[in-house]
Amino acid sequence: MKALRIHALESANVVSKAGCEQLVRLLRSYDETHQVVVLSPLKEEKLELASLLTLAKERDERLWSVQEQRFKAWNGVIESVLPITLSSEVIARIKSGFSDIEDLLRSVWLVEEISEPVVRHTERLVSGWVADLVCHWALFQEIDARIAQYDQLTEALVANHSLLIVYGTLPQGEATNPTEERSEYAASHLAGRFSASGVTFWNNTALLKSADEREVPSAQVIRTLSYSEASELSFFGSPIIDPQALLPAIRREIDVQLRFWGDEEDPGSIVSKEGNGAERDRVKGFSIIRQVALINVEGSGMSGVVGTASRLFSAMRRA
């Protein structure tokens, strides 16, 4: 579907009215008639439920008061974003979810163990609440929206709705830390699967620039770069680029847009097969490495002498 764009977004960005409003503005700024937003697992301290499992495992009596705090926090978020006519449905779903969670917490309390399925179920519940919130806000803004779990997504579902909010257990790149699950790889995979016209990675860090602004205040935003250039920059320390997340898009030659959530006016950077062919030889970025000494050892007596390199590196190790 060439009229399709996939977005990778952190759930924490849209658990407020301002965040939902910004998302709708951004979606309307794109030309594609169909869009999919893939939400990462929520890490917001006041809304996440993973800590409840830990308290239950440790049989900490604070568990039940913290659970009540979480429930009130979620109700507060929903009521602050959605009008009463829409909020009641979402709050009912959250209330049902907390009832399920309470049963799980009692089980964890008894066995003093947290299984992986329990963790996944809890994450899906929370991600589903975020997706439901965003979907109802989009419907309130007269956008044909629907939520869907990642593993239940079909081409027909994508084609029949202007906006899909996707949540659930997301695939991750091989080198991804399990405790830092993100949505970029899943979004890139969906872009390839449905032949999207493009995929956008939203980050909360910064725009992709030619150097670290703290070291080089005049660093410029890199507007275009090739797949290979992006991979090289990631290996040399760029925190904006995840090379694993690029792979599915690279295989299908799909353009990847890197944007900063904190600056919705800036179009960010485009990573494509060719990049900017006219500027192929231009340096796109450089790293600054401190506390490094460059040693040059030379002399005619070194040529062909066995053991020179060994003695050199042994001396450096002892230094």
XYZ file of C-alpha atoms in Angstrom:
319
model
C 0.000 0.000 0.000
C 1.860 3.056 -1.247
C -0.642 5.359 0.514
C 0.411 3.956 3.891
C 2.791 5.355 6.504
C 3.894 3.579 9.670
C 4.895 5.498 12.822
C 6.937 4.204 15.768
C 6.056 6.121 18.924
C 6.697 5.929 22.653
C 3.474 5.444 24.627
C 4.558 8.017 27.221
C 4.185 10.748 24.585
C 0.418 10.319 24.281
C -0.841 9.791 27.851
C -1.855 13.440 28.080
C -4.237 15.721 26.222
C -1.341 17.742 24.804
C 0.289 14.569 23.510
C -2.901 13.321 21.852
C -3.492 16.724 20.264
C 0.068 16.797 18.934
C -0.247 13.306 17.476
C -3.410 14.224 15.574
C -1.764 17.377 14.200
C 1.230 15.363 13.032
C -0.879 12.646 11.422
C -2.864 15.258 9.502
C 0.361 16.794 8.191
C 1.163 13.660 6.165
C -0.213 12.946 2.695
C -0.833 9.215 3.177
C -4.513 8.211 3.419
C -3.752 5.300 5.768
C -1.499 5.481 8.821
C -0.471 3.027 11.519
C 0.945 4.081 14.895
C 2.931 1.376 16.712
C 3.148 2.086 20.447
C 6.082 0.964 22.572
C 5.460 -0.486 26.068
C 4.656 2.260 28.568
C 7.485 3.184 30.956
C 5.759 6.083 32.730
C 6.474 5.639 36.447
C 3.065 6.761 37.725
C 1.134 4.597 35.235
C 3.153 1.389 34.764
C 2.145 -1.803 36.580
C 5.402 -3.791 36.578
C 6.298 -2.428 40.011
C 3.083 -3.957 41.389
C 4.323 -7.400 40.399
C 7.595 -6.766 42.223
C 5.767 -5.651 45.373
C 3.570 -8.760 45.212
C 6.579 -11.038 44.819
C 8.200 -9.449 47.875
C 4.900 -9.591 49.809
C 5.151 -5.882 50.465
C 2.022 -4.572 52.227
C 2.281 -1.318 50.284
C 1.088 -3.220 47.210
C -2.611 -2.525 47.626
C -2.233 1.196 48.285
C 0.081 1.543 45.262
C -2.441 -0.365 43.168
C -5.143 2.089 44.205
C -2.834 4.993 43.306
C -2.252 3.544 39.842
C -5.981 3.093 39.272
C -6.689 6.696 40.285
C -3.820 7.909 38.089
C -5.238 6.121 35.050
C -8.728 7.453 35.708
C -7.251 10.932 36.009
C -5.491 10.631 32.647
C -8.619 9.427 30.847
C -10.853 12.087 32.397
C -8.357 14.849 31.563
C -8.157 13.855 27.894
C -11.558 12.541 26.814
C -15.013 14.105 27.134
C -17.439 12.315 29.475
C -19.336 10.776 26.555
C -16.211 8.845 25.516
C -14.285 8.423 28.761
C -16.779 6.064 30.442
C -16.081 3.265 27.949
C -12.309 3.497 28.386
C -12.557 3.745 32.184
C -14.750 0.630 32.228
C -12.047 -1.254 30.324
C -9.380 -0.048 32.750
C -11.517 -1.037 35.755
C -11.927 -4.532 34.299
C -8.183 -4.705 33.672
C -7.353 -3.788 37.260
C -9.705 -6.529 38.432
C -7.698 -9.032 36.363
C -4.453 -7.568 37.673
C -5.594 -8.005 41.272
C -6.113 -11.741 40.701
C -2.630 -11.993 39.171
C -1.090 -10.070 42.055
C -2.635 -12.448 44.584
C -1.192 -15.396 42.649
C 2.267 -13.817 42.553
C 1.960 -13.058 46.280
C 1.309 -16.739 47.013
C 4.037 -18.298 44.839
C 6.560 -15.444 45.230
C 7.472 -15.723 41.561
C 6.815 -13.615 38.455
C 6.485 -15.632 35.257
C 7.159 -14.211 31.788
C 3.518 -14.707 30.637
C 2.327 -12.635 33.601
C 4.732 -9.820 32.694
C 3.629 -9.899 29.049
C -0.045 -9.912 29.982
C 0.450 -6.886 32.220
C 2.337 -4.994 29.498
C -0.411 -5.756 26.957
C -3.075 -4.486 29.335
C -1.313 -1.164 29.843
C -0.436 -0.753 26.151
C -4.057 -1.524 25.306
C -5.264 1.255 27.601
C -2.944 3.750 25.926
C -4.088 2.596 22.483
C -7.735 2.882 23.547
C -7.150 6.413 24.829
C -5.496 7.525 21.582
C -8.128 5.800 19.448
C -11.037 7.465 21.252
C -9.333 10.854 20.982
C -8.889 10.301 17.236
C -12.555 9.321 16.910
C -13.466 12.490 18.805
C -11.450 14.378 16.157
C -13.495 12.621 13.419
C -10.695 10.289 12.318
C -11.657 6.743 11.339
C -9.527 4.972 13.952
C -9.312 1.511 15.469
C -6.984 -0.364 17.817
C -5.359 -3.712 17.024
C -2.869 -6.038 18.655
C 0.334 -6.463 16.678
C -0.089 -10.192 16.112
C -3.675 -9.719 14.869
C -2.889 -7.105 12.240
C -4.000 -7.894 8.673
C -3.782 -6.060 5.360
C -7.582 -5.822 5.208
C -7.669 -4.188 8.633
C -5.082 -1.631 7.533
C -6.909 -0.915 4.270
C -10.312 -0.438 5.912
C -9.325 2.277 8.396
C -7.604 5.641 8.127
C -5.739 5.100 11.390
C -4.734 2.006 13.326
C -3.242 2.175 16.815
C -1.139 -0.959 17.294
C -0.043 -2.344 20.657
C 0.931 -5.648 22.240
C 4.025 -7.825 22.271
C 6.320 -6.360 19.614
C 9.203 -8.094 17.793
C 12.641 -6.725 18.630
C 16.004 -6.678 16.884
C 18.546 -9.337 17.819
C 20.709 -6.987 19.889
C 17.846 -5.252 21.722
C 17.950 -5.268 25.511
C 14.764 -7.057 26.718
C 14.255 -4.372 29.375
C 14.295 -1.599 26.747
C 11.629 -2.741 24.298
C 10.918 -0.206 21.586
C 8.554 0.047 18.630
C 10.940 1.001 15.785
C 11.779 -2.537 14.670
C 8.106 -3.564 14.695
C 7.131 -0.454 12.704
C 9.884 -1.111 10.165
C 8.742 -4.730 9.867
C 5.140 -3.650 9.230
C 6.310 -1.143 6.618
C 7.990 -3.957 4.725
C 5.107 -6.367 5.207
C 2.493 -3.954 3.855
C 4.768 -2.185 1.312
C 4.320 1.198 2.975
C 5.455 4.406 1.312
C 7.498 5.286 4.386
C 8.105 4.725 8.079
C 8.715 7.407 10.709
C 10.683 6.832 13.915
C 9.796 9.360 16.624
C 12.379 9.788 19.374
C 12.440 11.851 22.571
C 16.153 12.641 22.432
C 17.026 15.040 19.605
C 17.250 15.534 15.868
C 20.014 13.665 14.048
C 22.940 16.095 13.839
C 26.449 16.033 12.444
C 27.990 16.054 15.942
C 27.117 16.185 19.616
C 25.751 19.703 20.252
C 27.329 19.732 23.699
C 30.726 19.468 22.042
C 29.973 21.296 18.781
C 27.259 23.976 19.224
C 27.219 24.668 15.465
C 26.338 21.057 14.544
C 23.764 20.867 11.737
C 20.791 18.549 11.211
C 21.621 15.809 8.703
C 18.702 16.017 6.275
C 19.488 13.027 4.044
C 21.695 9.981 4.333
C 21.917 6.509 2.853
C 21.305 3.227 4.639
C 25.043 2.566 4.814
C 25.780 6.058 6.175
C 23.109 5.630 8.847
C 24.577 2.282 9.884
C 28.062 3.799 10.126
C 26.819 6.691 12.264
C 25.077 4.271 14.627
C 28.258 2.252 15.075
C 30.153 5.440 15.926
C 27.802 6.394 18.733
C 24.734 8.144 17.283
C 21.920 7.542 19.822
C 19.211 8.423 17.287
C 19.769 5.500 14.928
C 19.020 1.872 15.751
C 20.666 -0.178 12.957
C 18.582 -3.258 13.825
C 15.360 -1.285 13.353
C 16.458 -0.178 9.885
C 16.936 -3.718 8.539
C 13.314 -4.591 7.574
C 12.955 -1.254 5.748
C 16.318 -1.676 4.020
C 15.292 -5.072 2.640
C 12.266 -3.472 0.931
C 14.046 -0.188 0.090
C 11.596 1.877 2.139
C 12.544 5.392 3.232
C 12.906 5.904 6.991
C 12.199 9.312 8.506
C 13.885 10.187 11.813
C 12.002 12.868 13.753
C 12.138 14.470 17.189
C 8.879 14.522 19.169
C 9.956 17.720 20.907
C 10.063 19.677 17.610
C 7.022 18.845 15.504
C 7.806 21.570 12.960
C 11.151 20.086 11.911
C 10.877 17.362 9.225
C 13.952 15.593 10.575
C 16.152 13.282 8.503
C 15.414 10.884 5.647
C 17.321 7.599 5.422
C 17.033 6.036 1.956
C 18.848 3.678 -0.383
C 20.805 6.404 -2.174
C 20.666 9.216 0.366
C 21.590 12.464 -1.361
C 23.532 11.254 -4.379
C 24.729 14.761 -5.248
C 26.486 15.043 -1.879
C 27.763 11.495 -1.595
C 31.307 12.605 -0.721
C 30.278 15.114 1.957
C 31.116 14.166 5.548
C 27.815 13.580 7.368
C 29.097 13.445 10.922
C 32.029 12.875 13.201
C 32.665 11.536 16.699
C 34.695 13.191 19.420
C 36.803 10.833 21.540
C 38.520 12.358 24.549
C 41.522 11.133 26.554
C 43.129 9.473 23.527
C 46.829 9.728 22.621
C 48.141 9.154 19.095
C 51.576 7.509 19.012
C 53.610 7.276 15.829
C 56.591 4.890 15.915
C 58.878 4.827 12.884
C 62.457 4.139 11.883
C 64.459 2.224 9.283
C 65.613 -0.303 11.893
C 62.067 -1.586 12.381
C 61.470 -2.909 8.893
C 61.386 -6.695 8.850
C 62.534 -7.050 12.467
C 60.653 -9.872 14.216
C 58.954 -8.977 17.527
C 58.832 -5.205 17.067
C 55.040 -5.005 17.333
C 55.064 -7.314 20.363
C 57.575 -5.161 22.236
C 55.681 -1.997 21.308
C 52.298 -3.160 22.602
C 53.870 -4.746 25.688
C 55.434 -1.398 26.554
C 52.084 0.357 26.047
C 50.334 -2.145 28.309
C 52.851 -1.535 31.101
C 52.620 2.245 30.736
